[in-house]
Amino acid sequence: MFDVSINLHKVLEQLPDGVKLIAVSKFHPKEFIEVAYNEGQRIFGESHEQELSAKVRELPQDIEWHFIGHLQTNKVKYIAPYISMIEAVDTLKLLKEINKQALKNNRIINVLLELHIAEEESKYGFTFDDCRKLLEGDEWKQLKNVHISGLMMMASNTTDKVQVKNEMLLAADFFDEIKEKYFKDDPDFKERSWGMSNDYPIALEARSTMIRVGTAIFGPRIY
Ligand SMILES: *Cc1c(COP(=O)(O)O)cnc(C)c1O
């Protein structure tokens, strides 16, 4: 049997000060979340709106939910009332929709901009140049109900640790670049979300401030 509480503490023990764990609970039952919750874990990550909404109804109110998957604009309205952070903003259109729904709910929603650095797979995320273009424009500055808190990325799914680390360090350098240019006066632009079950130890060497770990805590997902 997978012991969620032992696994959770194994991960937590490795975290330096200032690094947060997002326990990725997608596809896992609420009972697993309750085990982690009872051990003190409060931040959970989900990537499907309906699954998340169902869990929110059944679980304690003080959980901070991070939406970590690709989010369709037509789903934003469902999570806007409660979501604590939307991690994978990959278009200006999505950013605008989050702003609109946040305003309706009289909130400011924290978001991360998702970078696309990995060679393969995901078609989501900004290239460095597209992200620069977005920030050079003025539109995002008008969006008073979203707060850009930092960057998120997924490294390539490879056993080549050097490559994984290099990709994460590129993201960290890019963070410094845009921090200096656009967020110098914003102490809350500070998050670097990278590191998953198979690469979080590397992420901790590559200036991550938020690791998103599922399998290593909850076991394999059953789809
Ligand atoms: C599922 C998922 C994770 C967690 O992956 P594990 O390999 O199970 O740790 C992290 N980030 C994102 C964006 C995910 O979709």
Short mmCIF file of C-alpha atoms and ligand atoms in Angstrom, two decimals:
data_model
loop_
_atom_site.label_atom_id
_atom_site.label_comp_id
_atom_site.label_asym_id
_atom_site.label_seq_id
_atom_site.Cartn_x
_atom_site.Cartn_y
_atom_site.Cartn_z
CA MET A 1 0.00 0.00 0.00
CA PHE A 2 1.04 3.52 -0.77
CA ASP A 3 1.30 5.47 2.44
CA VAL A 4 0.32 9.02 1.61
CA SER A 5 1.41 10.44 4.92
CA ILE A 6 4.90 8.86 4.83
CA ASN A 7 5.38 9.94 1.21
CA LEU A 8 4.22 13.46 1.98
CA HIS A 9 6.70 13.86 4.81
CA LYS A 10 9.53 12.47 2.67
CA VAL A 11 8.94 15.25 0.17
CA LEU A 12 8.41 17.95 2.80
CA GLU A 13 11.68 17.05 4.55
CA GLN A 14 13.62 17.90 1.42
CA LEU A 15 12.15 21.36 0.97
CA PRO A 16 14.38 24.30 1.81
CA ASP A 17 12.82 27.31 3.55
CA GLY A 18 10.65 29.33 1.23
CA VAL A 19 9.76 26.48 -1.10
CA LYS A 20 6.13 25.39 -1.14
CA LEU A 21 4.68 22.01 -1.97
CA ILE A 22 1.65 21.82 -4.24
CA ALA A 23 0.28 18.32 -3.63
CA VAL A 24 -1.14 17.30 -7.01
CA SER A 25 -4.29 15.36 -6.25
CA LYS A 26 -5.87 15.06 -9.71
CA PHE A 27 -7.47 11.68 -10.31
CA HIS A 28 -7.06 10.76 -6.64
CA PRO A 29 -10.02 10.36 -4.30
CA LYS A 30 -10.86 12.85 -1.61
CA GLU A 31 -9.81 10.37 1.07
CA PHE A 32 -6.17 10.73 -0.08
CA ILE A 33 -6.46 14.49 0.16
CA GLU A 34 -7.87 14.15 3.66
CA VAL A 35 -4.86 12.11 4.75
CA ALA A 36 -2.47 14.80 3.50
CA TYR A 37 -4.69 17.52 4.98
CA ASN A 38 -4.60 15.86 8.37
CA GLU A 39 -0.80 15.93 8.15
CA GLY A 40 -0.97 19.69 7.69
CA GLN A 41 -0.81 20.00 3.90
CA ARG A 42 -2.99 22.87 2.70
CA ILE A 43 -2.11 23.51 -0.96
CA PHE A 44 -3.44 21.07 -3.55
CA GLY A 45 -3.22 21.09 -7.32
CA GLU A 46 -5.90 19.95 -9.75
CA SER A 47 -6.21 20.17 -13.50
CA HIS A 48 -9.85 19.43 -14.34
CA GLU A 49 -12.57 21.87 -13.49
CA GLN A 50 -15.37 19.41 -12.75
CA GLU A 51 -13.22 17.16 -10.62
CA LEU A 52 -11.93 20.17 -8.73
CA SER A 53 -15.40 21.64 -8.16
CA ALA A 54 -16.64 18.33 -6.78
CA LYS A 55 -13.71 18.11 -4.38
CA VAL A 56 -14.11 21.71 -3.24
CA ARG A 57 -17.66 20.95 -2.17
CA GLU A 58 -16.58 17.99 -0.05
CA LEU A 59 -13.32 19.14 1.49
CA PRO A 60 -12.32 21.73 4.12
CA GLN A 61 -12.69 25.39 3.20
CA ASP A 62 -9.16 26.38 4.15
CA ILE A 63 -7.56 24.35 1.36
CA GLU A 64 -5.76 26.53 -1.17
CA TRP A 65 -6.50 25.12 -4.60
CA HIS A 66 -4.11 25.67 -7.49
CA PHE A 67 -5.35 25.06 -10.99
CA ILE A 68 -2.28 23.59 -12.68
CA GLY A 69 -3.61 22.26 -16.01
CA HIS A 70 -4.59 23.84 -19.27
CA LEU A 71 -7.64 25.99 -18.55
CA GLN A 72 -10.26 26.70 -21.18
CA THR A 73 -11.64 30.23 -21.06
CA ASN A 74 -15.23 28.97 -20.74
CA LYS A 75 -14.31 27.17 -17.49
CA VAL A 76 -12.84 30.16 -15.69
CA LYS A 77 -16.19 31.31 -14.32
CA TYR A 78 -16.65 28.08 -12.37
CA ILE A 79 -13.41 28.31 -10.43
CA ALA A 80 -13.12 32.09 -10.13
CA PRO A 81 -15.06 32.29 -6.84
CA TYR A 82 -12.53 30.25 -4.89
CA ILE A 83 -9.36 29.41 -6.82
CA SER A 84 -6.22 30.44 -5.01
CA MET A 85 -3.87 30.39 -7.99
CA ILE A 86 -4.18 29.64 -11.70
CA GLU A 87 -0.75 28.35 -12.64
CA ALA A 88 -0.87 27.80 -16.33
CA VAL A 89 -1.89 31.03 -18.05
CA ASP A 90 -0.77 30.66 -21.64
CA THR A 91 -2.64 33.37 -23.57
CA LEU A 92 -3.63 37.01 -23.11
CA LYS A 93 -7.19 35.92 -23.85
CA LEU A 94 -7.18 33.64 -20.81
CA LEU A 95 -5.63 36.34 -18.66
CA LYS A 96 -8.42 38.74 -19.68
CA GLU A 97 -11.12 36.19 -18.92
CA ILE A 98 -9.64 35.51 -15.48
CA ASN A 99 -9.64 39.25 -14.85
CA LYS A 100 -13.27 39.53 -15.91
CA GLN A 101 -14.43 36.68 -13.70
CA ALA A 102 -12.29 37.84 -10.78
CA LEU A 103 -13.90 41.27 -11.02
CA LYS A 104 -17.37 39.70 -10.96
CA ASN A 105 -16.38 37.92 -7.77
CA ASN A 106 -14.79 41.02 -6.34
CA ARG A 107 -11.42 39.28 -6.01
CA ILE A 108 -7.88 39.49 -7.25
CA ILE A 109 -6.75 36.14 -8.62
CA ASN A 110 -3.07 35.19 -8.52
CA VAL A 111 -1.73 33.62 -11.68
CA LEU A 112 1.52 32.33 -13.14
CA LEU A 113 2.53 32.63 -16.77
CA GLU A 114 3.32 29.25 -18.27
CA LEU A 115 6.50 28.98 -20.30
CA HIS A 116 6.99 26.50 -23.07
CA ILE A 117 10.60 25.37 -22.94
CA ALA A 118 10.46 21.59 -23.14
CA GLU A 119 11.19 20.13 -26.54
CA GLU A 120 8.17 17.91 -26.84
CA GLU A 121 4.60 17.20 -25.89
CA SER A 122 2.60 20.15 -24.63
CA LYS A 123 1.48 22.69 -27.14
CA TYR A 124 0.76 25.09 -24.32
CA GLY A 125 2.77 27.88 -22.83
CA PHE A 126 4.49 31.06 -23.99
CA THR A 127 7.83 31.01 -25.73
CA PHE A 128 10.24 33.52 -24.19
CA ASP A 129 9.58 35.86 -27.10
CA ASP A 130 5.81 35.61 -26.86
CA CYS A 131 6.02 36.24 -23.15
CA ARG A 132 8.23 39.29 -23.73
CA LYS A 133 5.72 40.55 -26.32
CA LEU A 134 2.85 40.15 -23.89
CA LEU A 135 4.65 42.07 -21.16
CA GLU A 136 5.85 44.81 -23.51
CA GLY A 137 2.23 45.50 -24.37
CA ASP A 138 0.02 47.56 -22.11
CA GLU A 139 -3.05 45.37 -21.98
CA TRP A 140 -2.04 43.21 -19.04
CA LYS A 141 -1.40 46.28 -16.92
CA GLN A 142 -5.06 47.27 -17.23
CA LEU A 143 -6.18 43.99 -15.72
CA LYS A 144 -6.56 45.05 -12.12
CA ASN A 145 -8.17 41.84 -10.87
CA VAL A 146 -5.36 39.49 -11.84
CA HIS A 147 -1.98 39.50 -10.21
CA ILE A 148 0.92 37.89 -12.03
CA SER A 149 2.88 36.15 -9.26
CA GLY A 150 5.58 34.48 -11.35
CA LEU A 151 6.30 31.76 -13.88
CA MET A 152 5.49 28.09 -14.29
CA MET A 153 7.03 25.47 -16.56
CA MET A 154 7.37 21.75 -17.16
CA ALA A 155 10.76 20.43 -18.13
CA SER A 156 11.17 17.84 -20.87
CA ASN A 157 10.15 14.35 -19.90
CA THR A 158 13.62 12.81 -20.16
CA THR A 159 16.09 10.96 -17.96
CA ASP A 160 18.75 13.47 -19.03
CA LYS A 161 19.16 15.39 -15.78
CA VAL A 162 21.48 17.92 -17.29
CA GLN A 163 18.88 18.86 -19.88
CA VAL A 164 16.15 19.11 -17.27
CA LYS A 165 18.29 21.34 -15.09
CA ASN A 166 19.30 23.52 -18.03
CA GLU A 167 15.67 24.06 -18.98
CA MET A 168 14.79 25.02 -15.43
CA LEU A 169 17.75 27.38 -15.19
CA LEU A 170 16.70 29.04 -18.45
CA ALA A 171 13.31 29.64 -16.86
CA ALA A 172 14.98 31.03 -13.73
CA ASP A 173 17.11 33.41 -15.82
CA PHE A 174 14.02 34.50 -17.70
CA PHE A 175 12.31 35.14 -14.37
CA ASP A 176 15.18 37.49 -13.44
CA GLU A 177 14.92 39.26 -16.77
CA ILE A 178 11.22 40.06 -16.50
CA LYS A 179 11.38 40.73 -12.77
CA GLU A 180 13.92 43.47 -13.50
CA LYS A 181 11.95 44.91 -16.44
CA TYR A 182 8.34 44.68 -15.31
CA PHE A 183 8.00 43.62 -11.70
CA LYS A 184 10.81 45.40 -9.91
CA ASP A 185 8.39 47.15 -7.58
CA ASP A 186 6.27 44.11 -6.94
CA PRO A 187 7.63 41.96 -4.10
CA ASP A 188 4.81 39.50 -4.76
CA PHE A 189 6.12 38.64 -8.19
CA LYS A 190 8.27 35.91 -6.74
CA GLU A 191 7.12 32.41 -7.71
CA ARG A 192 8.96 29.91 -9.88
CA SER A 193 6.82 26.80 -10.21
CA TRP A 194 8.80 23.86 -11.51
CA GLY A 195 9.56 20.34 -10.38
CA MET A 196 7.30 17.27 -10.46
CA SER A 197 7.66 13.78 -8.98
CA ASN A 198 10.53 12.74 -11.20
CA ASP A 199 12.45 16.01 -11.27
CA TYR A 200 11.70 18.01 -8.14
CA PRO A 201 15.14 17.37 -6.60
CA ILE A 202 16.62 19.02 -9.70
CA ALA A 203 14.11 21.85 -9.45
CA LEU A 204 15.28 22.52 -5.90
CA GLU A 205 18.76 23.10 -7.35
CA ALA A 206 17.31 25.33 -10.04
CA ARG A 207 15.66 28.01 -7.89
CA SER A 208 12.15 26.61 -7.80
CA THR A 209 9.85 28.16 -5.17
CA MET A 210 6.92 25.79 -5.78
CA ILE A 211 7.10 22.12 -6.61
CA ARG A 212 4.05 20.31 -7.96
CA VAL A 213 4.23 16.70 -6.85
CA GLY A 214 1.54 14.07 -7.36
CA THR A 215 2.68 10.51 -7.99
CA ALA A 216 5.46 10.55 -5.40
CA ILE A 217 2.86 11.34 -2.73
CA PHE A 218 -0.37 9.72 -3.86
CA GLY A 219 0.89 6.89 -6.06
CA PRO A 220 0.08 6.23 -9.70
CA ARG A 221 -3.07 7.84 -11.05
CA ILE A 222 -5.88 5.59 -12.22
CA TYR A 223 -7.47 7.20 -15.27
C1 LIG B 1 0.01 16.07 -13.10
C2 LIG B 1 0.86 17.27 -13.03
C3 LIG B 1 1.90 17.36 -12.08
C4 LIG B 1 2.28 16.24 -11.13
O1 LIG B 1 2.91 15.20 -11.81
P1 LIG B 1 3.55 13.96 -11.01
O2 LIG B 1 4.50 13.39 -12.00
O3 LIG B 1 2.45 13.05 -10.67
O4 LIG B 1 4.23 14.51 -9.82
C5 LIG B 1 2.62 18.54 -12.02
N1 LIG B 1 2.36 19.58 -12.85
C6 LIG B 1 1.38 19.52 -13.77
C7 LIG B 1 1.14 20.69 -14.64
C8 LIG B 1 0.61 18.36 -13.90
O5 LIG B 1 -0.35 18.34 -14.82
#
